mmCIF file of C-alpha atoms in Angstrom:
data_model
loop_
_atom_site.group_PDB
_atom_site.id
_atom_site.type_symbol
_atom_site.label_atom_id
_atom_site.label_comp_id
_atom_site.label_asym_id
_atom_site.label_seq_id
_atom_site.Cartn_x
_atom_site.Cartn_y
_atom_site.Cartn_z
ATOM 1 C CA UNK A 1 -229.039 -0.984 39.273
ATOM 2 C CA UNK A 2 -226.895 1.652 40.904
ATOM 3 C CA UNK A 3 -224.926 3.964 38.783
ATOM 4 C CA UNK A 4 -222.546 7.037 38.803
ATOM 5 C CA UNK A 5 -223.635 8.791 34.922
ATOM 6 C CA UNK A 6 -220.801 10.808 33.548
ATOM 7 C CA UNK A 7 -222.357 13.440 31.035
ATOM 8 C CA UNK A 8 -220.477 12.379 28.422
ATOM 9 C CA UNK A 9 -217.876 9.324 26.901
ATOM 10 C CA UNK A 10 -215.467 11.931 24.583
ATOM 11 C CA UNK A 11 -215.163 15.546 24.438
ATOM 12 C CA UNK A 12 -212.957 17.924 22.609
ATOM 13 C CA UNK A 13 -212.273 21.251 23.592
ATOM 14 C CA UNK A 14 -210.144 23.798 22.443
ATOM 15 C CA UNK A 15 -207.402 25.719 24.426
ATOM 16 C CA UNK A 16 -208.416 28.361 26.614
ATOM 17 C CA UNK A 17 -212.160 27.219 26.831
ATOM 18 C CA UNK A 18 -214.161 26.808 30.304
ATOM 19 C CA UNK A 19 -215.114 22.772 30.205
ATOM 20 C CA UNK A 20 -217.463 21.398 32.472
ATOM 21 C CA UNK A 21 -217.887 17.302 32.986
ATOM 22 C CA UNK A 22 -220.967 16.754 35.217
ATOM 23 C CA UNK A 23 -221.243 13.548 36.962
ATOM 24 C CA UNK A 24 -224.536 12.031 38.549
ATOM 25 C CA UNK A 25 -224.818 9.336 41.253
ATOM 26 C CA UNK A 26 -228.824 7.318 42.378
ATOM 27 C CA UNK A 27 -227.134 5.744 45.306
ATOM 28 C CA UNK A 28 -227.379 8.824 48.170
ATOM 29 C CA UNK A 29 -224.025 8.272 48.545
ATOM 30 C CA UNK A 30 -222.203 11.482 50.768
ATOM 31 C CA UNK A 31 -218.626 11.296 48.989
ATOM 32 C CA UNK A 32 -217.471 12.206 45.419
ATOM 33 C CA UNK A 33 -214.520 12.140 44.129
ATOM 34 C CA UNK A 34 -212.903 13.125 40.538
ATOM 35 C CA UNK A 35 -209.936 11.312 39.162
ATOM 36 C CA UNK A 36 -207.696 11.441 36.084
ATOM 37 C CA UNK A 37 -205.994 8.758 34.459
ATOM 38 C CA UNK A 38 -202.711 8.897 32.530
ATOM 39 C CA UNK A 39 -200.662 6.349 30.951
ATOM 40 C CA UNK A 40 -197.870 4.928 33.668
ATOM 41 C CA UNK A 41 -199.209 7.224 36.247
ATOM 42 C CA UNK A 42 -202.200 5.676 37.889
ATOM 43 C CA UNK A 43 -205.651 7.271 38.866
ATOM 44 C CA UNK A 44 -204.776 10.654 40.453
ATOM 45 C CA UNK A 45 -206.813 12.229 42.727
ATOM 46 C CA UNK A 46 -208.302 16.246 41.758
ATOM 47 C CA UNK A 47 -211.256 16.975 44.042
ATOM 48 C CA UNK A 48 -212.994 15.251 46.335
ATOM 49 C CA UNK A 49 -216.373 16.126 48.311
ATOM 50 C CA UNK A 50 -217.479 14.480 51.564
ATOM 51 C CA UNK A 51 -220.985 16.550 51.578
ATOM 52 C CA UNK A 52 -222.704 19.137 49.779
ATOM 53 C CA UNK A 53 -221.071 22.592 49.227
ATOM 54 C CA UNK A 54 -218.352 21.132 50.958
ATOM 55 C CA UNK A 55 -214.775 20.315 49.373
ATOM 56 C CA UNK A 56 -211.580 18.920 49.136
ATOM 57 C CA UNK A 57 -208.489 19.225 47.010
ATOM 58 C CA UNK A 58 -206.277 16.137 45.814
ATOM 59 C CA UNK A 59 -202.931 15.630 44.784
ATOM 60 C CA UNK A 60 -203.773 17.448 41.825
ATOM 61 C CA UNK A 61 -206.003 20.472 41.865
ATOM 62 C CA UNK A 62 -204.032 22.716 40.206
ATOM 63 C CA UNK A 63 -206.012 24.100 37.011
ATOM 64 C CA UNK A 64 -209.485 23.102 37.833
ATOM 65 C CA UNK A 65 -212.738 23.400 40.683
ATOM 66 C CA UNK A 66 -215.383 22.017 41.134
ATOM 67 C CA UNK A 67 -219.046 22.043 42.423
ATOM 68 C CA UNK A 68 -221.131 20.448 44.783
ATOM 69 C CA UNK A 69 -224.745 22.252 44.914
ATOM 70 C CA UNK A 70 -226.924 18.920 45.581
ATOM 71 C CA UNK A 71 -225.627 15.285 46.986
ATOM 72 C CA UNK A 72 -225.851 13.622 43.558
ATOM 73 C CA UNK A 73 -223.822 15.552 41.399
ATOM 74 C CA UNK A 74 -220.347 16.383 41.605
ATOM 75 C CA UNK A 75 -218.967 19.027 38.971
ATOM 76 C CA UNK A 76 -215.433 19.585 37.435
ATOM 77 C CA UNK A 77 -214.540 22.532 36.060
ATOM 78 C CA UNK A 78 -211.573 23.572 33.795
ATOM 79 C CA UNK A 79 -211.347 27.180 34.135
ATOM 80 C CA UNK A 80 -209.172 27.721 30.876
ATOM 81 C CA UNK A 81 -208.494 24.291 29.212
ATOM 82 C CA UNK A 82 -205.547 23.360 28.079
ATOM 83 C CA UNK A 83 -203.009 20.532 25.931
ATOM 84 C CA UNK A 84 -201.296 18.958 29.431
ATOM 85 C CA UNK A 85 -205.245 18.287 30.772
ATOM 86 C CA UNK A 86 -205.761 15.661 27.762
ATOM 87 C CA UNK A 87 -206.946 12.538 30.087
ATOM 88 C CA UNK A 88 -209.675 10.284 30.927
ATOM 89 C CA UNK A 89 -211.632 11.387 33.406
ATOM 90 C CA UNK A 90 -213.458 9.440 36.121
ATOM 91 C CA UNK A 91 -216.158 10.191 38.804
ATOM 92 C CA UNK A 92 -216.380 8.010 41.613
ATOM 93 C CA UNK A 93 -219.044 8.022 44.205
ATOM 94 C CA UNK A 94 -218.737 6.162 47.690
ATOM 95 C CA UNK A 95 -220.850 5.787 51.000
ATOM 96 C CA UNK A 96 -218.988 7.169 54.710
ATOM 97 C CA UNK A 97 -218.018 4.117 56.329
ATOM 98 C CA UNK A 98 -216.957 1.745 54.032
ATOM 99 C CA UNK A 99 -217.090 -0.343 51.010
ATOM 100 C CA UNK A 100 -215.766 0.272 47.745
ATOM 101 C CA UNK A 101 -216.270 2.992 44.896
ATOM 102 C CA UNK A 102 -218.369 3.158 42.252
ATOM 103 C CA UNK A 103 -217.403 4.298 39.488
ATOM 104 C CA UNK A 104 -218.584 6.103 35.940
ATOM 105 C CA UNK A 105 -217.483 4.835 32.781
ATOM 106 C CA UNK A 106 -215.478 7.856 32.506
ATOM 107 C CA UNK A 107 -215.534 11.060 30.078
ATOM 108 C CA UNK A 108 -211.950 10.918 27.432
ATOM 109 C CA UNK A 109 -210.871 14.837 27.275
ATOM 110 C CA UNK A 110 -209.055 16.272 24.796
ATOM 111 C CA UNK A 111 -207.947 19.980 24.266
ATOM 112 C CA UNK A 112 -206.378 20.995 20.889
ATOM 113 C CA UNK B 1 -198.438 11.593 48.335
ATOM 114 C CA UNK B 2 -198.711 7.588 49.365
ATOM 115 C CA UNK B 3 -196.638 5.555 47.857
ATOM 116 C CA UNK B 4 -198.451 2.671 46.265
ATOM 117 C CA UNK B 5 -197.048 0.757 43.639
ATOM 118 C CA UNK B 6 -198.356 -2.437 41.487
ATOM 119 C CA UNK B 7 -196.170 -5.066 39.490
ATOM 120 C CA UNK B 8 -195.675 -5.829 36.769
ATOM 121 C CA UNK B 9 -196.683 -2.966 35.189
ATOM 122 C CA UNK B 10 -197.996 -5.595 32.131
ATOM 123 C CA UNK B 11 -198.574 -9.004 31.831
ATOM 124 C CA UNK B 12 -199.649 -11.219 28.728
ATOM 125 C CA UNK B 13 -200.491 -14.597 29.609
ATOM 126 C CA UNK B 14 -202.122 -17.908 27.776
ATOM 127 C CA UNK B 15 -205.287 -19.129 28.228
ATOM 128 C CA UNK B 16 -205.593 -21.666 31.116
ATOM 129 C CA UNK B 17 -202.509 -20.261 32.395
ATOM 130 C CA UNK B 18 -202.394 -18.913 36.065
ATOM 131 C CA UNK B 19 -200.928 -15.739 37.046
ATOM 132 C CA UNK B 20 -200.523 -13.451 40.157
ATOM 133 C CA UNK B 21 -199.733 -9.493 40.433
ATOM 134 C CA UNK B 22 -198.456 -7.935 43.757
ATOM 135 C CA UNK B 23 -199.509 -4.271 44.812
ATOM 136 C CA UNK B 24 -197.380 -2.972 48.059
ATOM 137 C CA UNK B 25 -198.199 -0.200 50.090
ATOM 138 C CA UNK B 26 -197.430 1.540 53.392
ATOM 139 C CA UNK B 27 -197.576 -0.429 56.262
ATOM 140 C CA UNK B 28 -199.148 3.028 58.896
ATOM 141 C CA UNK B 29 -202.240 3.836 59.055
ATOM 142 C CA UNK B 30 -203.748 1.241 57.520
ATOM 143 C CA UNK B 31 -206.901 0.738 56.743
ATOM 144 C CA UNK B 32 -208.327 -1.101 53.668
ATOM 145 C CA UNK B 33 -207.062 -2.426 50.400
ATOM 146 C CA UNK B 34 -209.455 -2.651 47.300
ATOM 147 C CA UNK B 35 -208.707 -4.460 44.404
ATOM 148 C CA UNK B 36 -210.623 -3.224 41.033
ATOM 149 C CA UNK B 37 -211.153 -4.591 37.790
ATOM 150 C CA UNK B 38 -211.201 -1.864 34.768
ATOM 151 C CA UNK B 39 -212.061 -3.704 31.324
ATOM 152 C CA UNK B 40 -211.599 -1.582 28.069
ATOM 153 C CA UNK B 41 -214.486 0.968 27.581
ATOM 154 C CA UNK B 42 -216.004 0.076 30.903
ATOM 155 C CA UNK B 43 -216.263 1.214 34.625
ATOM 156 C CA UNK B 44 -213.783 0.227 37.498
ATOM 157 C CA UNK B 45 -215.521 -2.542 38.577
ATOM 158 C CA UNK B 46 -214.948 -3.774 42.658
ATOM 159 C CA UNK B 47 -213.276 -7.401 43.113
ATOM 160 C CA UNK B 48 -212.615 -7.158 46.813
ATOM 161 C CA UNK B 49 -212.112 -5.416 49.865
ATOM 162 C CA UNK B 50 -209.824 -6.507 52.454
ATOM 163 C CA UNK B 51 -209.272 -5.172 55.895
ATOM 164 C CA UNK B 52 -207.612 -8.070 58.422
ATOM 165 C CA UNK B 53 -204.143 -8.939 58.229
ATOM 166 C CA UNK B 54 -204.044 -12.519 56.530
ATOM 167 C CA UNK B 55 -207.476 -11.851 54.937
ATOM 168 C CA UNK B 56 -208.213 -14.038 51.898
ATOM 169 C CA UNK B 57 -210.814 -13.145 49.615
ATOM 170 C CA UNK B 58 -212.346 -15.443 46.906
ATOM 171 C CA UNK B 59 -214.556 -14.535 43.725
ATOM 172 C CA UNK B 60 -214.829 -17.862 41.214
ATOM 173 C CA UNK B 61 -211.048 -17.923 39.553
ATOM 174 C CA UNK B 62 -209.665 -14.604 40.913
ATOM 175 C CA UNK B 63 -208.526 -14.282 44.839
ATOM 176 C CA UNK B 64 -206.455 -11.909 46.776
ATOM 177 C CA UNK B 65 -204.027 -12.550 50.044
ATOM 178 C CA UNK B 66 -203.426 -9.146 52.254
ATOM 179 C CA UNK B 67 -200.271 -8.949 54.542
ATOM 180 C CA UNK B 68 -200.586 -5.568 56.558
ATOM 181 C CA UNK B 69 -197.580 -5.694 58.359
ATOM 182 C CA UNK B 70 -195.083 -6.257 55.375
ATOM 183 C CA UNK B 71 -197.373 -3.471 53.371
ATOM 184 C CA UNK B 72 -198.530 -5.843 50.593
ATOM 185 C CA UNK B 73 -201.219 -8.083 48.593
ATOM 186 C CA UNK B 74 -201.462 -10.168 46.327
ATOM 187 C CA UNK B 75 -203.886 -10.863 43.226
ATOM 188 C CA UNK B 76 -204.240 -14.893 42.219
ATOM 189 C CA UNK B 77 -206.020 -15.367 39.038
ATOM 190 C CA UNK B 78 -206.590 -19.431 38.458
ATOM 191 C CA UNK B 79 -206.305 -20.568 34.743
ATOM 192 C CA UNK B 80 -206.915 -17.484 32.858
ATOM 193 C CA UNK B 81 -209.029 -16.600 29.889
ATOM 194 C CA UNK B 82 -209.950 -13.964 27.122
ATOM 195 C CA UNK B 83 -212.491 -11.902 29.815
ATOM 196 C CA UNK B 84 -209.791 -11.707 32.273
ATOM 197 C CA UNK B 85 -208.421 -9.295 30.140
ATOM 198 C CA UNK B 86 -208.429 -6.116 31.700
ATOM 199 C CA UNK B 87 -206.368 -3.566 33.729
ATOM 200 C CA UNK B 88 -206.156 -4.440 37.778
ATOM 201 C CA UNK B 89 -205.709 -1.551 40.243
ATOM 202 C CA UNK B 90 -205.245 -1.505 43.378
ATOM 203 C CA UNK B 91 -205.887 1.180 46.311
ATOM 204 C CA UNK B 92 -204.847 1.921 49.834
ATOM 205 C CA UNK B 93 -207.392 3.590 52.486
ATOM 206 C CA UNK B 94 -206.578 4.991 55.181
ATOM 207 C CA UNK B 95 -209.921 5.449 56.343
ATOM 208 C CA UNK B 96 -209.468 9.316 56.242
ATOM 209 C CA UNK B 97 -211.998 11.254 54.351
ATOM 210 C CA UNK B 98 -212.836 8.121 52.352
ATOM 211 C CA UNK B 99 -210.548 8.865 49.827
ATOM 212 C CA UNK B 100 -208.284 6.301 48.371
ATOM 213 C CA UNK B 101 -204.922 6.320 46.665
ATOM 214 C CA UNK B 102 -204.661 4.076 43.562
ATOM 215 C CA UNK B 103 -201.574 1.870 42.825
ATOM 216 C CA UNK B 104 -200.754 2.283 38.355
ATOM 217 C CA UNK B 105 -201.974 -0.634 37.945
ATOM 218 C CA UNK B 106 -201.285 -3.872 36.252
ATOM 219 C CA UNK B 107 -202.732 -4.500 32.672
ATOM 220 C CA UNK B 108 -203.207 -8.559 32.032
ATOM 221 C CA UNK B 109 -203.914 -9.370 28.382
ATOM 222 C CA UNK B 110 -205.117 -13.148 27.830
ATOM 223 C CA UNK B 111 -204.543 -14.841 24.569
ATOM 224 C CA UNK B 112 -205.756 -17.637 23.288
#
């Protein structure tokens, strides 16, 4: 079965801290993409990555990077965490060309 | 930022009943539309993807209509129940970069 791992379900950081959510994809897939999710507001789009070393911002980059060393896995970085990034976090992986996302099961931040 | 929006924002049906959802989007550079299914505590999962104008798609009680001119689709789900529960997003792709830019979604609750 194909799958997109997130590193982990919840996390809680404190403000000011460097936080790192790792996500893993099996399926040789060439794009990865990072989005957050907020109540009334959707999936928004942070980074995205169409090959390795190579990226892309979103609508909403501001506040974090991320890393792309090898095809499956797609980091996101919060350089100094903080209250207003509280969110769930998804990792989506997709092949050029076509067809859908898949998605991980998504990593719930939260920064006191 | 594309505009893509989903109503109603929340729906809370009985079981057996039927139910539809609408998700409109912009009518250039059109591409795709994907339909999702996100249950509680789970992954996005893919319902359908829909390309041709007038496309009907069909997976046991849930189906989708696409109208690319007019900028819209809609969701048909055929005598509900309980594991239709879930949150229903939609996405428009504009074939650029593979991203895709989600709709907030419509959250259907099914009660017995």
């Amino acid at each position: 079965d194909v799958k997109v791992t997130q590193s982990s379900r919840y996390l809680v950081k404190r403000t000011g801290e460097k936080v790192f959510l790792e996500c893993v994809q099996d399926m040789d897939h060439e794009n990865m993409f990072w989005y957050r999710q907020d109540p009334g507001l959707g999936l928004r789009l942070i980074y995205f990555s169409y090959d390795v070393k190579m990226k892309e911002k979103g609508d909403i980059p501001e506040g974090y990077s991320v890393s792309r060393e090898k095809k499956e896995r797609f980091s996101l970085i919060l350089e100094s965490a903080s209250t207003n990034q509280t969110s769930m976090y998804l990792c989506a992986s997709r092949l050029t060309g076509g067809g859908g996302y898949t998605f991980g099961s998504g990593t719930r931040l939260t920064v006191v | 930022i594309l505009n893509v929006e989903q109503s109603p924002q929340s729906l809370h049906v009985q079981e057996g009943d039927s139910t539809n959802f609408t998700c409109s989007f912009p009518s250039s550079n059109f591409y795709a539309l994907h339909w999702y299914r996100w249950e509680t505590a789970k992954s996005p999962e893919a319902l359908f993807v829909m390309t041709l104008n007038g496309d009907e798609k069909k997976k046991g009680r849930i189906s989708a209509t696409l109208n690319t001119k007019e900028g819209y689709s809609y969701l048909y789900i055929k005598g509900s129940q309980p594991e239709d529960s879930a949150t229903y997003l939609c996405a428009f792709d504009s074939g650029t970069a593979s991203k895709l830019t989600f709709g907030t979604g419509t959250r259907l609750q099914v009660t017995l």
